[in-house]
GROMACS .gro file of N, CA and C in nm:
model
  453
    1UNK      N    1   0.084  -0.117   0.000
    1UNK     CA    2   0.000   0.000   0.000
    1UNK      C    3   0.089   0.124   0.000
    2UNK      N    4   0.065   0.237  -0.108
    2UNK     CA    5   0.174   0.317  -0.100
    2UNK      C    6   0.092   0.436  -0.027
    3UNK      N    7   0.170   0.478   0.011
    3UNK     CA    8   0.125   0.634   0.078
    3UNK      C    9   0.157   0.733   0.024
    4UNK      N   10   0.040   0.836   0.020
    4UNK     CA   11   0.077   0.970  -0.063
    4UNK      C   12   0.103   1.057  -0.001
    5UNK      N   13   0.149   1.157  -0.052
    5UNK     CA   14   0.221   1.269   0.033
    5UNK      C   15   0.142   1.363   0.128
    6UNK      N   16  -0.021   1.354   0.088
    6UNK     CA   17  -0.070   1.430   0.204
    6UNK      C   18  -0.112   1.351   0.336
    7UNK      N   19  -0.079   1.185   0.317
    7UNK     CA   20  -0.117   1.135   0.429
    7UNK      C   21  -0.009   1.127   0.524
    8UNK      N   22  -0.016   1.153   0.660
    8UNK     CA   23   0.083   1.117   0.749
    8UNK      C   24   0.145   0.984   0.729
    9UNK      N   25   0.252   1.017   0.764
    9UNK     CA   26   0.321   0.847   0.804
    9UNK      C   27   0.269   0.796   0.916
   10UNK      N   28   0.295   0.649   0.892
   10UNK     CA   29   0.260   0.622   1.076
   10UNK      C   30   0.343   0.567   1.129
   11UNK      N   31   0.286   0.575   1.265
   11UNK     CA   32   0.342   0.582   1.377
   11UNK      C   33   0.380   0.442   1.435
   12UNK      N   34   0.521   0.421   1.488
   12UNK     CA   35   0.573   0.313   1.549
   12UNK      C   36   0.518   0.316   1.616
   13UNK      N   37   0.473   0.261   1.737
   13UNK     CA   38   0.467   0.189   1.863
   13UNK      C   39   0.549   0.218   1.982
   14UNK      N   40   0.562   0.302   2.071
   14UNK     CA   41   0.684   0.331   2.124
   14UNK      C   42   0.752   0.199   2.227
   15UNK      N   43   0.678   0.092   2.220
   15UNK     CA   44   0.715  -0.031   2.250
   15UNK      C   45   0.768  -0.103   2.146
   16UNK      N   46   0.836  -0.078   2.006
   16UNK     CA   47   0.877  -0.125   1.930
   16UNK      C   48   0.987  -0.128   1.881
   17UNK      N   49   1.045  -0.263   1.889
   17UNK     CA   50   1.213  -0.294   1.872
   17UNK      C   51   1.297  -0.242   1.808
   18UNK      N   52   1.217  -0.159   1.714
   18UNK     CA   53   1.281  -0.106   1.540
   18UNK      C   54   1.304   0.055   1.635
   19UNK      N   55   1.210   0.107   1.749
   19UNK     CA   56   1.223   0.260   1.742
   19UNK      C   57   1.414   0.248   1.784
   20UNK      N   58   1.436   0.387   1.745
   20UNK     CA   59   1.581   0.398   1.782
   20UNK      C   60   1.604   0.487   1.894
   21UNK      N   61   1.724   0.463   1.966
   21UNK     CA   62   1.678   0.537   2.149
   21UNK      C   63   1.746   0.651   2.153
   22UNK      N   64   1.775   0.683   2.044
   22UNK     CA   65   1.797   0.859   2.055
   22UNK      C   66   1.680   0.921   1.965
   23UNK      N   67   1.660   0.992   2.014
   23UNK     CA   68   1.588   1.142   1.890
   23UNK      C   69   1.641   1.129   1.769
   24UNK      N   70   1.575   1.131   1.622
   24UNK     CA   71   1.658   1.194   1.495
   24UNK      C   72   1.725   1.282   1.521
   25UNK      N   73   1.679   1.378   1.552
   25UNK     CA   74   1.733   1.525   1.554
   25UNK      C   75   1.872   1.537   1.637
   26UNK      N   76   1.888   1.457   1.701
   26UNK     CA   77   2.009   1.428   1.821
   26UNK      C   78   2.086   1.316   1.825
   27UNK      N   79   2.157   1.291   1.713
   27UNK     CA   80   2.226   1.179   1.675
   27UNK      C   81   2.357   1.216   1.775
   28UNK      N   82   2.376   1.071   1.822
   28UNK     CA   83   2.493   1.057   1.936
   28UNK      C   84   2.615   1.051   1.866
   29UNK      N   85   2.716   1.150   1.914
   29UNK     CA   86   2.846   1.122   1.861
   29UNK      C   87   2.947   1.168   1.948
   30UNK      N   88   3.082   1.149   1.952
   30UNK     CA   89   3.160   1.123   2.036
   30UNK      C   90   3.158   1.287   2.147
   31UNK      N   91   3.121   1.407   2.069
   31UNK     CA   92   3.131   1.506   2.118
   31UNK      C   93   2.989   1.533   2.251
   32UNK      N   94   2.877   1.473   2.163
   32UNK     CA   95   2.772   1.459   2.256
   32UNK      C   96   2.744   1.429   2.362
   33UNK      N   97   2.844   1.309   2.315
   33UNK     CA   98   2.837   1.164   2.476
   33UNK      C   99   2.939   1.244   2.559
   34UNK      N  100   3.053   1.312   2.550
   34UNK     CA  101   3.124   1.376   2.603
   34UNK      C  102   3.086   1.497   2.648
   35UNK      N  103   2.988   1.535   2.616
   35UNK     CA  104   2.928   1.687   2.697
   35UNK      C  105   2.810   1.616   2.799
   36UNK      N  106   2.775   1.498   2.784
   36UNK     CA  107   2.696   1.452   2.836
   36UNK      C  108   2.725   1.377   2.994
   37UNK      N  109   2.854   1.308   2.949
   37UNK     CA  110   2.987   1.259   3.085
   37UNK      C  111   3.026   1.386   3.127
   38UNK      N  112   3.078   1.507   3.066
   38UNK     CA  113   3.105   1.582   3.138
   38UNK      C  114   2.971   1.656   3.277
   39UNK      N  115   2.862   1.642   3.191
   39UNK     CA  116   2.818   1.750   3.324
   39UNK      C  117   2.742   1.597   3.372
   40UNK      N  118   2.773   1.463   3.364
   40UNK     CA  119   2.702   1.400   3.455
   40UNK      C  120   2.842   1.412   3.589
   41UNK      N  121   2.931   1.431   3.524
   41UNK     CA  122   3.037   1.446   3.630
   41UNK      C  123   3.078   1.549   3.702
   42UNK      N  124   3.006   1.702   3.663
   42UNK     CA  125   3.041   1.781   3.761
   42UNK      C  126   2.925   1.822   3.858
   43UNK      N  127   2.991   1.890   3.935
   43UNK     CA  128   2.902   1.915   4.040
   43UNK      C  129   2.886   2.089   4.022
   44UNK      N  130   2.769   2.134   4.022
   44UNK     CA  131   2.744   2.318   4.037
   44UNK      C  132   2.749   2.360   4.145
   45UNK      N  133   2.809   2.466   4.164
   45UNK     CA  134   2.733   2.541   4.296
   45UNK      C  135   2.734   2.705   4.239
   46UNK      N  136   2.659   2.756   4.348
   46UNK     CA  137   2.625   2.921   4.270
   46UNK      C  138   2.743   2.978   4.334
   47UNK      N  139   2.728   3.119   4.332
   47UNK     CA  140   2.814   3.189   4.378
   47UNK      C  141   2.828   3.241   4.473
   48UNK      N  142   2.959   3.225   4.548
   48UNK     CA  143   2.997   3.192   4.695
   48UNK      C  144   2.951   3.085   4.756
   49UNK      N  145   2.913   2.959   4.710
   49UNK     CA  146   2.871   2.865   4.740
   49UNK      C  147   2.927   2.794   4.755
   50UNK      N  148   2.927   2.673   4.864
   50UNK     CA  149   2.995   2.554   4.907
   50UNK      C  150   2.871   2.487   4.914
   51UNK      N  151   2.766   2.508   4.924
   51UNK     CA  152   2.676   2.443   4.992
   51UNK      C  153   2.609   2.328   4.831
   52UNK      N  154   2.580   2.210   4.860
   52UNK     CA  155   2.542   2.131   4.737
   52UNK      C  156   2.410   2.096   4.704
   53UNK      N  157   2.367   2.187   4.587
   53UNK     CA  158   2.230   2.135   4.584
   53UNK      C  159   2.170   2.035   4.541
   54UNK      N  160   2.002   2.007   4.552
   54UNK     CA  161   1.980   1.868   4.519
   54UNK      C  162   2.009   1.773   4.422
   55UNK      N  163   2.035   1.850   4.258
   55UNK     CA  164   2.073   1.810   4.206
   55UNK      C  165   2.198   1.771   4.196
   56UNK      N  166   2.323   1.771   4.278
   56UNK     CA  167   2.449   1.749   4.322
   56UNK      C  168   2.435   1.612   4.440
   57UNK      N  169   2.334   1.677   4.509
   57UNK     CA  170   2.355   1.557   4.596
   57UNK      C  171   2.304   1.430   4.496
   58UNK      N  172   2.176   1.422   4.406
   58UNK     CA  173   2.130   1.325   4.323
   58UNK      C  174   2.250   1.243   4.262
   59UNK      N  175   2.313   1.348   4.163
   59UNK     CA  176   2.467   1.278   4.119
   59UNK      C  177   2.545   1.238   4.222
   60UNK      N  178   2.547   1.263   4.332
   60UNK     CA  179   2.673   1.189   4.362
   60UNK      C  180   2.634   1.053   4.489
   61UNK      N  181   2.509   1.068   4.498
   61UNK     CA  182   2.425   0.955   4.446
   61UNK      C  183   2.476   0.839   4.396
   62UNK      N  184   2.479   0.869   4.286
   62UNK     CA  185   2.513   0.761   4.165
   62UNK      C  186   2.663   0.739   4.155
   63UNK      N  187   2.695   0.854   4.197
   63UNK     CA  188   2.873   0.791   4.190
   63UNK      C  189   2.897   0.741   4.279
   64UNK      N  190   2.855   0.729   4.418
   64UNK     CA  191   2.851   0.653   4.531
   64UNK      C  192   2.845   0.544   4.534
   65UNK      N  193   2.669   0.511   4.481
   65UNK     CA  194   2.667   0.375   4.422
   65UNK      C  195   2.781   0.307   4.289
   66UNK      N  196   2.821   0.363   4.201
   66UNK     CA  197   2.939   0.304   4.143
   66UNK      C  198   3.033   0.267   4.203
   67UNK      N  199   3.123   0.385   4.255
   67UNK     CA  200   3.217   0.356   4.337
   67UNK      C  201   3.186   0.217   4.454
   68UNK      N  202   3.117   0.226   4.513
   68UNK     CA  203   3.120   0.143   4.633
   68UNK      C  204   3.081  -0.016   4.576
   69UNK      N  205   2.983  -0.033   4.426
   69UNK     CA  206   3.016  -0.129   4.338
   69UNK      C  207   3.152  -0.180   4.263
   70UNK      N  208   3.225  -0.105   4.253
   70UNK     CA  209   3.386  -0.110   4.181
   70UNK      C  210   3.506  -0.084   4.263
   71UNK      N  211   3.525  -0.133   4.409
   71UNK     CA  212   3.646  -0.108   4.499
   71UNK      C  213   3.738  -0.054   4.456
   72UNK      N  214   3.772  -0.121   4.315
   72UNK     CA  215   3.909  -0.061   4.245
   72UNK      C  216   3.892   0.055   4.180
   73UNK      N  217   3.779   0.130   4.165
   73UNK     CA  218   3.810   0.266   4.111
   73UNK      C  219   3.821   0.380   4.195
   74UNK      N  220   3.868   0.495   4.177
   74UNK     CA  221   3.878   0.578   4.286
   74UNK      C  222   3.845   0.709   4.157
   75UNK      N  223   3.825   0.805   4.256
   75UNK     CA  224   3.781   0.988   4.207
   75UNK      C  225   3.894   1.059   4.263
   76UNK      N  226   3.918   1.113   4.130
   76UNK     CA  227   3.986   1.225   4.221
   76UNK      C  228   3.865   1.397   4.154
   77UNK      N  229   3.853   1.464   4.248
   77UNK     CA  230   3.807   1.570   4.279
   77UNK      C  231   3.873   1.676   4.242
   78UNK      N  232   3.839   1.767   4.127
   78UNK     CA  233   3.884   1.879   4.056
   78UNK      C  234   3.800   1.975   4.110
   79UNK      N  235   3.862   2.145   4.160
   79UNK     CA  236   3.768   2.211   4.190
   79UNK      C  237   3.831   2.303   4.079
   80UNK      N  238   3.718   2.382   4.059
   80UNK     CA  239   3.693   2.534   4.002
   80UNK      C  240   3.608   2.650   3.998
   81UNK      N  241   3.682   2.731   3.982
   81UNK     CA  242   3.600   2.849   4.011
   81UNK      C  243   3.555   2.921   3.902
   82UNK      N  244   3.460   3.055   3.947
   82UNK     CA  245   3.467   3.177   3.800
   82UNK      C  246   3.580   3.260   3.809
   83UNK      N  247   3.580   3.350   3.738
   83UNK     CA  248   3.687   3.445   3.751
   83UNK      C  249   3.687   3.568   3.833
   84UNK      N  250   3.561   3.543   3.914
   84UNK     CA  251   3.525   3.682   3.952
   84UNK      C  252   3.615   3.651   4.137
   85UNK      N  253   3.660   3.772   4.187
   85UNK     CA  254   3.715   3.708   4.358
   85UNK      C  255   3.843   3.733   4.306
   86UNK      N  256   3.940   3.742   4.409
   86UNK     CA  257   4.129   3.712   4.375
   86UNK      C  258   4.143   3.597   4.399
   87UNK      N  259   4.262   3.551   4.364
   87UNK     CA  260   4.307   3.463   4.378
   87UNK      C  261   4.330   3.375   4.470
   88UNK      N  262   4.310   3.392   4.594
   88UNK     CA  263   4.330   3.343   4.716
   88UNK      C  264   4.200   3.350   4.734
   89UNK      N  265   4.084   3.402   4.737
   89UNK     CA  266   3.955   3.361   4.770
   89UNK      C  267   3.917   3.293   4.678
   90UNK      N  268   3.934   3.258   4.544
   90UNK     CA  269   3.872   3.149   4.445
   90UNK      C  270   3.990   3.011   4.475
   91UNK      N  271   4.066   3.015   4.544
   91UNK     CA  272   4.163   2.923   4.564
   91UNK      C  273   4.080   2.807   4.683
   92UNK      N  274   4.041   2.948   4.779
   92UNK     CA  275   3.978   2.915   4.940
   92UNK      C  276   3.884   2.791   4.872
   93UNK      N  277   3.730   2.903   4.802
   93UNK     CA  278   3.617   2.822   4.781
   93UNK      C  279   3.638   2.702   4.711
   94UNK      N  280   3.724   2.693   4.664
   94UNK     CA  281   3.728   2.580   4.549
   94UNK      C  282   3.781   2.444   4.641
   95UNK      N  283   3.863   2.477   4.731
   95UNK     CA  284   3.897   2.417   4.855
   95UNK      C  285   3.768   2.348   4.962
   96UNK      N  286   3.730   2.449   4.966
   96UNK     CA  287   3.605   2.421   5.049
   96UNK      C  288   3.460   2.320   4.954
   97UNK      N  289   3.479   2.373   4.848
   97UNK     CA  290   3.383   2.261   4.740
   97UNK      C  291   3.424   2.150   4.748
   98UNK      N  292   3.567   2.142   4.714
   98UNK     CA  293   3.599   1.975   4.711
   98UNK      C  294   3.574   1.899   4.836
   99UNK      N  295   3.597   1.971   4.953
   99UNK     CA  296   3.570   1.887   5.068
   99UNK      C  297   3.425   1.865   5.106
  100UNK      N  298   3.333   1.938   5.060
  100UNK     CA  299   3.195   1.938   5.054
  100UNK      C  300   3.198   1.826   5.020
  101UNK      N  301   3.195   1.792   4.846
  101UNK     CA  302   3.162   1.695   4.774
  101UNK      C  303   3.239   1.546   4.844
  102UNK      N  304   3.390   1.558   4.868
  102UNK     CA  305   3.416   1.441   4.935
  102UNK      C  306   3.369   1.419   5.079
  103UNK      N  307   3.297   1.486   5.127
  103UNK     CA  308   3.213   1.441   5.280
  103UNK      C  309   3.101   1.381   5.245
  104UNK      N  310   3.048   1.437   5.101
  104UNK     CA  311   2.895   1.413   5.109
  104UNK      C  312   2.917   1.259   5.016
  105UNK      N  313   2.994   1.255   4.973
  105UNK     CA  314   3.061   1.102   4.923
  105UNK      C  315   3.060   0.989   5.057
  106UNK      N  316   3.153   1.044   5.133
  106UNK     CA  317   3.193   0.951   5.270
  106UNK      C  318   3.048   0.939   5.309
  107UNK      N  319   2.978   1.036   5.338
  107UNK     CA  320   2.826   1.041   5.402
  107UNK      C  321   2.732   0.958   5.311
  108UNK      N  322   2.772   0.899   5.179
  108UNK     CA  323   2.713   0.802   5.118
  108UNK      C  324   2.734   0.630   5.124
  109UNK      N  325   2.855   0.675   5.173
  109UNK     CA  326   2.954   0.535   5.209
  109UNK      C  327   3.055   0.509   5.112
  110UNK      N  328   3.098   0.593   5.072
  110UNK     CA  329   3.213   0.595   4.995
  110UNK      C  330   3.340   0.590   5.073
  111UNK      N  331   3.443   0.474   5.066
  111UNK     CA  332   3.569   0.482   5.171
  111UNK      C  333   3.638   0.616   5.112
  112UNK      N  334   3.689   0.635   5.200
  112UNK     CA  335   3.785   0.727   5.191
  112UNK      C  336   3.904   0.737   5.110
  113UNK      N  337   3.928   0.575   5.083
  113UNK     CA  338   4.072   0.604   5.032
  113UNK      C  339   4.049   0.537   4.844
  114UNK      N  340   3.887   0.608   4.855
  114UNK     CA  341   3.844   0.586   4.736
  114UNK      C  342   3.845   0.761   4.629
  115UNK      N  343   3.838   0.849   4.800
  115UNK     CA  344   3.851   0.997   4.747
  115UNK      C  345   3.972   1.044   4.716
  116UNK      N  346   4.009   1.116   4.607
  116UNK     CA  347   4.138   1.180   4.596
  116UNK      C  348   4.138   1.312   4.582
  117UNK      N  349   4.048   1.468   4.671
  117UNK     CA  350   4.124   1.555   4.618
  117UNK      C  351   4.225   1.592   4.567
  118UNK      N  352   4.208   1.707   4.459
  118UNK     CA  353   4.331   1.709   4.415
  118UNK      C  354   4.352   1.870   4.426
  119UNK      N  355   4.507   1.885   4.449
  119UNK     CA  356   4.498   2.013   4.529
  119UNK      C  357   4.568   2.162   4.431
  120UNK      N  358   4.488   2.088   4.287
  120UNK     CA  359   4.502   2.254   4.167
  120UNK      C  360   4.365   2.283   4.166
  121UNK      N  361   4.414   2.381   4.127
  121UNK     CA  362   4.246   2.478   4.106
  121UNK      C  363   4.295   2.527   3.976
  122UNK      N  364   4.152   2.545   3.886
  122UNK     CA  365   4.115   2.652   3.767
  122UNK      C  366   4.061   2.745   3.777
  123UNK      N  367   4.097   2.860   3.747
  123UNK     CA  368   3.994   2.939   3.734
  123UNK      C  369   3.970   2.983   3.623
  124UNK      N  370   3.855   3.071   3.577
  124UNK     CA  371   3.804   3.128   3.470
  124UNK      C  372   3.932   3.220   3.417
  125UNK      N  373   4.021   3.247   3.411
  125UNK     CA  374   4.095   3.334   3.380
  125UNK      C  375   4.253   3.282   3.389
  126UNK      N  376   4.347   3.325   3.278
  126UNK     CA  377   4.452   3.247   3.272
  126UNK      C  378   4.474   3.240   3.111
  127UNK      N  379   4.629   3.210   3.121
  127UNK     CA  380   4.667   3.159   3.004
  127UNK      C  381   4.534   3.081   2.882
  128UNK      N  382   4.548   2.993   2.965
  128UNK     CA  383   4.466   2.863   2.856
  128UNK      C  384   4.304   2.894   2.850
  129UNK      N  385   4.251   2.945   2.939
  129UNK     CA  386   4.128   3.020   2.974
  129UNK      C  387   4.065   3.190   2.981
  130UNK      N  388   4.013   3.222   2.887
  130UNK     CA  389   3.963   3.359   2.901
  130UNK      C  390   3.885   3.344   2.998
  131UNK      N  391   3.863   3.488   3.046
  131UNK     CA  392   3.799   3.552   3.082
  131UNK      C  393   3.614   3.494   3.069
  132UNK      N  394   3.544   3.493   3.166
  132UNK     CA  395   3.372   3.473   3.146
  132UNK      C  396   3.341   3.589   3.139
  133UNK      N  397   3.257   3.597   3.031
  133UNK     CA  398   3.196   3.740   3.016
  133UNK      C  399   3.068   3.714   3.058
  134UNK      N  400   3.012   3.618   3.075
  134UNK     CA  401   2.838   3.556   3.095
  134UNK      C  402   2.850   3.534   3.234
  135UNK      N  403   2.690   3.526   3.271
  135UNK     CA  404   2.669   3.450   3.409
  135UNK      C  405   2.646   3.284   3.338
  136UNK      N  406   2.640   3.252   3.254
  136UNK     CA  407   2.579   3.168   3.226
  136UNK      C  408   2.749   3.077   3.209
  137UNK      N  409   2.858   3.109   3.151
  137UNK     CA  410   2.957   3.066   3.166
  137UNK      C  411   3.040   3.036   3.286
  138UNK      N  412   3.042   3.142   3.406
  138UNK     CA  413   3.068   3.156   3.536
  138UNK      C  414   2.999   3.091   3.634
  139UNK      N  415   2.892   3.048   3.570
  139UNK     CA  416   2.794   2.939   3.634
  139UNK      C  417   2.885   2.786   3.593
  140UNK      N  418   2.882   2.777   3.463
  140UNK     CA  419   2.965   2.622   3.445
  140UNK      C  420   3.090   2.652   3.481
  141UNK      N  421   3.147   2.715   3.531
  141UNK     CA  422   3.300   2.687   3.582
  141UNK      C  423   3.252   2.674   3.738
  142UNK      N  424   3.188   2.732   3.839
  142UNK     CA  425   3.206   2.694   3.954
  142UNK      C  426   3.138   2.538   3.991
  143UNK      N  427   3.209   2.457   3.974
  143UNK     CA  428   3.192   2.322   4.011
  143UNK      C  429   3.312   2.266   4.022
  144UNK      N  430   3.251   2.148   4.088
  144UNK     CA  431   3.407   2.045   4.133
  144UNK      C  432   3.347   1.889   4.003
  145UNK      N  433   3.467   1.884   3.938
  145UNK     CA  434   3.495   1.781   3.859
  145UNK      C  435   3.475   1.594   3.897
  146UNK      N  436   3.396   1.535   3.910
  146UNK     CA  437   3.477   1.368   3.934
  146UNK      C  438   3.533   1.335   3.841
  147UNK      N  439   3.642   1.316   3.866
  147UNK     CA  440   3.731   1.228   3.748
  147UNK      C  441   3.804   1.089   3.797
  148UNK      N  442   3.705   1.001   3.746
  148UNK     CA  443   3.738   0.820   3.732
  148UNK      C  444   3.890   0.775   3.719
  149UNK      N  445   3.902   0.704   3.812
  149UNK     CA  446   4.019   0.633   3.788
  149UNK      C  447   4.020   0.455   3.818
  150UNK      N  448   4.154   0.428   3.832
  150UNK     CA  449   4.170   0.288   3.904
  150UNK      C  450   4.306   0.283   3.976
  151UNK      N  451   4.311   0.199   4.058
  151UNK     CA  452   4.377   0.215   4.211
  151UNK      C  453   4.514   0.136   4.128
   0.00000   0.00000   0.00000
């Protein structure tokens, strides 16, 4: 039966083996899946913030449960800041984030010698990094990083 152009197509079944599990419009590719690991891996906080919101505590959540499934992998903990503050106060907070996030880890049951702060900081500004001109950019830099390893 052919179909003509003013009739709709139809419709799969969304229980059907053939649908495909991404969107057309959003075909997965290496850059995608990688913006996608990246912010399942960082953690936000606003500004002047240490404090972790729900959606932080949710993720790390899940890295909890990994970790404490996989003995042999360990995190180490990247902090960063925006550019806004000197240097010694975006040094402080970024300090104080990571230990947030690795308490609220331990407070999940994560061993300890599964956490690795790590004791560089980024900030928005620098050689390799301009300047944030957005809130919306200065927003994705203040977070602390998990980054996967093995022991």
């Amino acid at each position: 039966m052919a179909i003509s152009p003013s009739e709709p197509m139809p419709q799969q079944s969304p229980d059907s083996s053939s649908a495909p599990d991404t969107p057309l419009d959003a075909p997965s590719t290496k850059e995608t899946d990688f913006v996608a690991l990246e912010e399942a891996n960082s953690i936000y906080f606003a500004k002047g913030a240490t404090r972790i919101d729900t959606a932080g505590q949710d993720k790390l959540r899940h890295h909890a449960v990994r970790l404490k499934a996989n003995p042999a992998q360990v995190v180490t903990l990247a902090g960063y800041t925006d550019d806004l503050g000197s240097a010694s106060y975006n040094l402080a907070i970024a300090e104080r984030r990571i230990e947030a996030v690795a308490k609220l880890l331990r407070t999940y049951g994560v061993p300890k010698n599964q956490i690795h702060p790590l004791r560089r900081y980024s900030a928005g500004r620098g050689e390799a990094m301009p300047a944030c001109r957005t809130t919306e950019c200065r927003q994705i830099m203040r977070r602390v990083e998990v980054i996967y390893g093995i022991r």
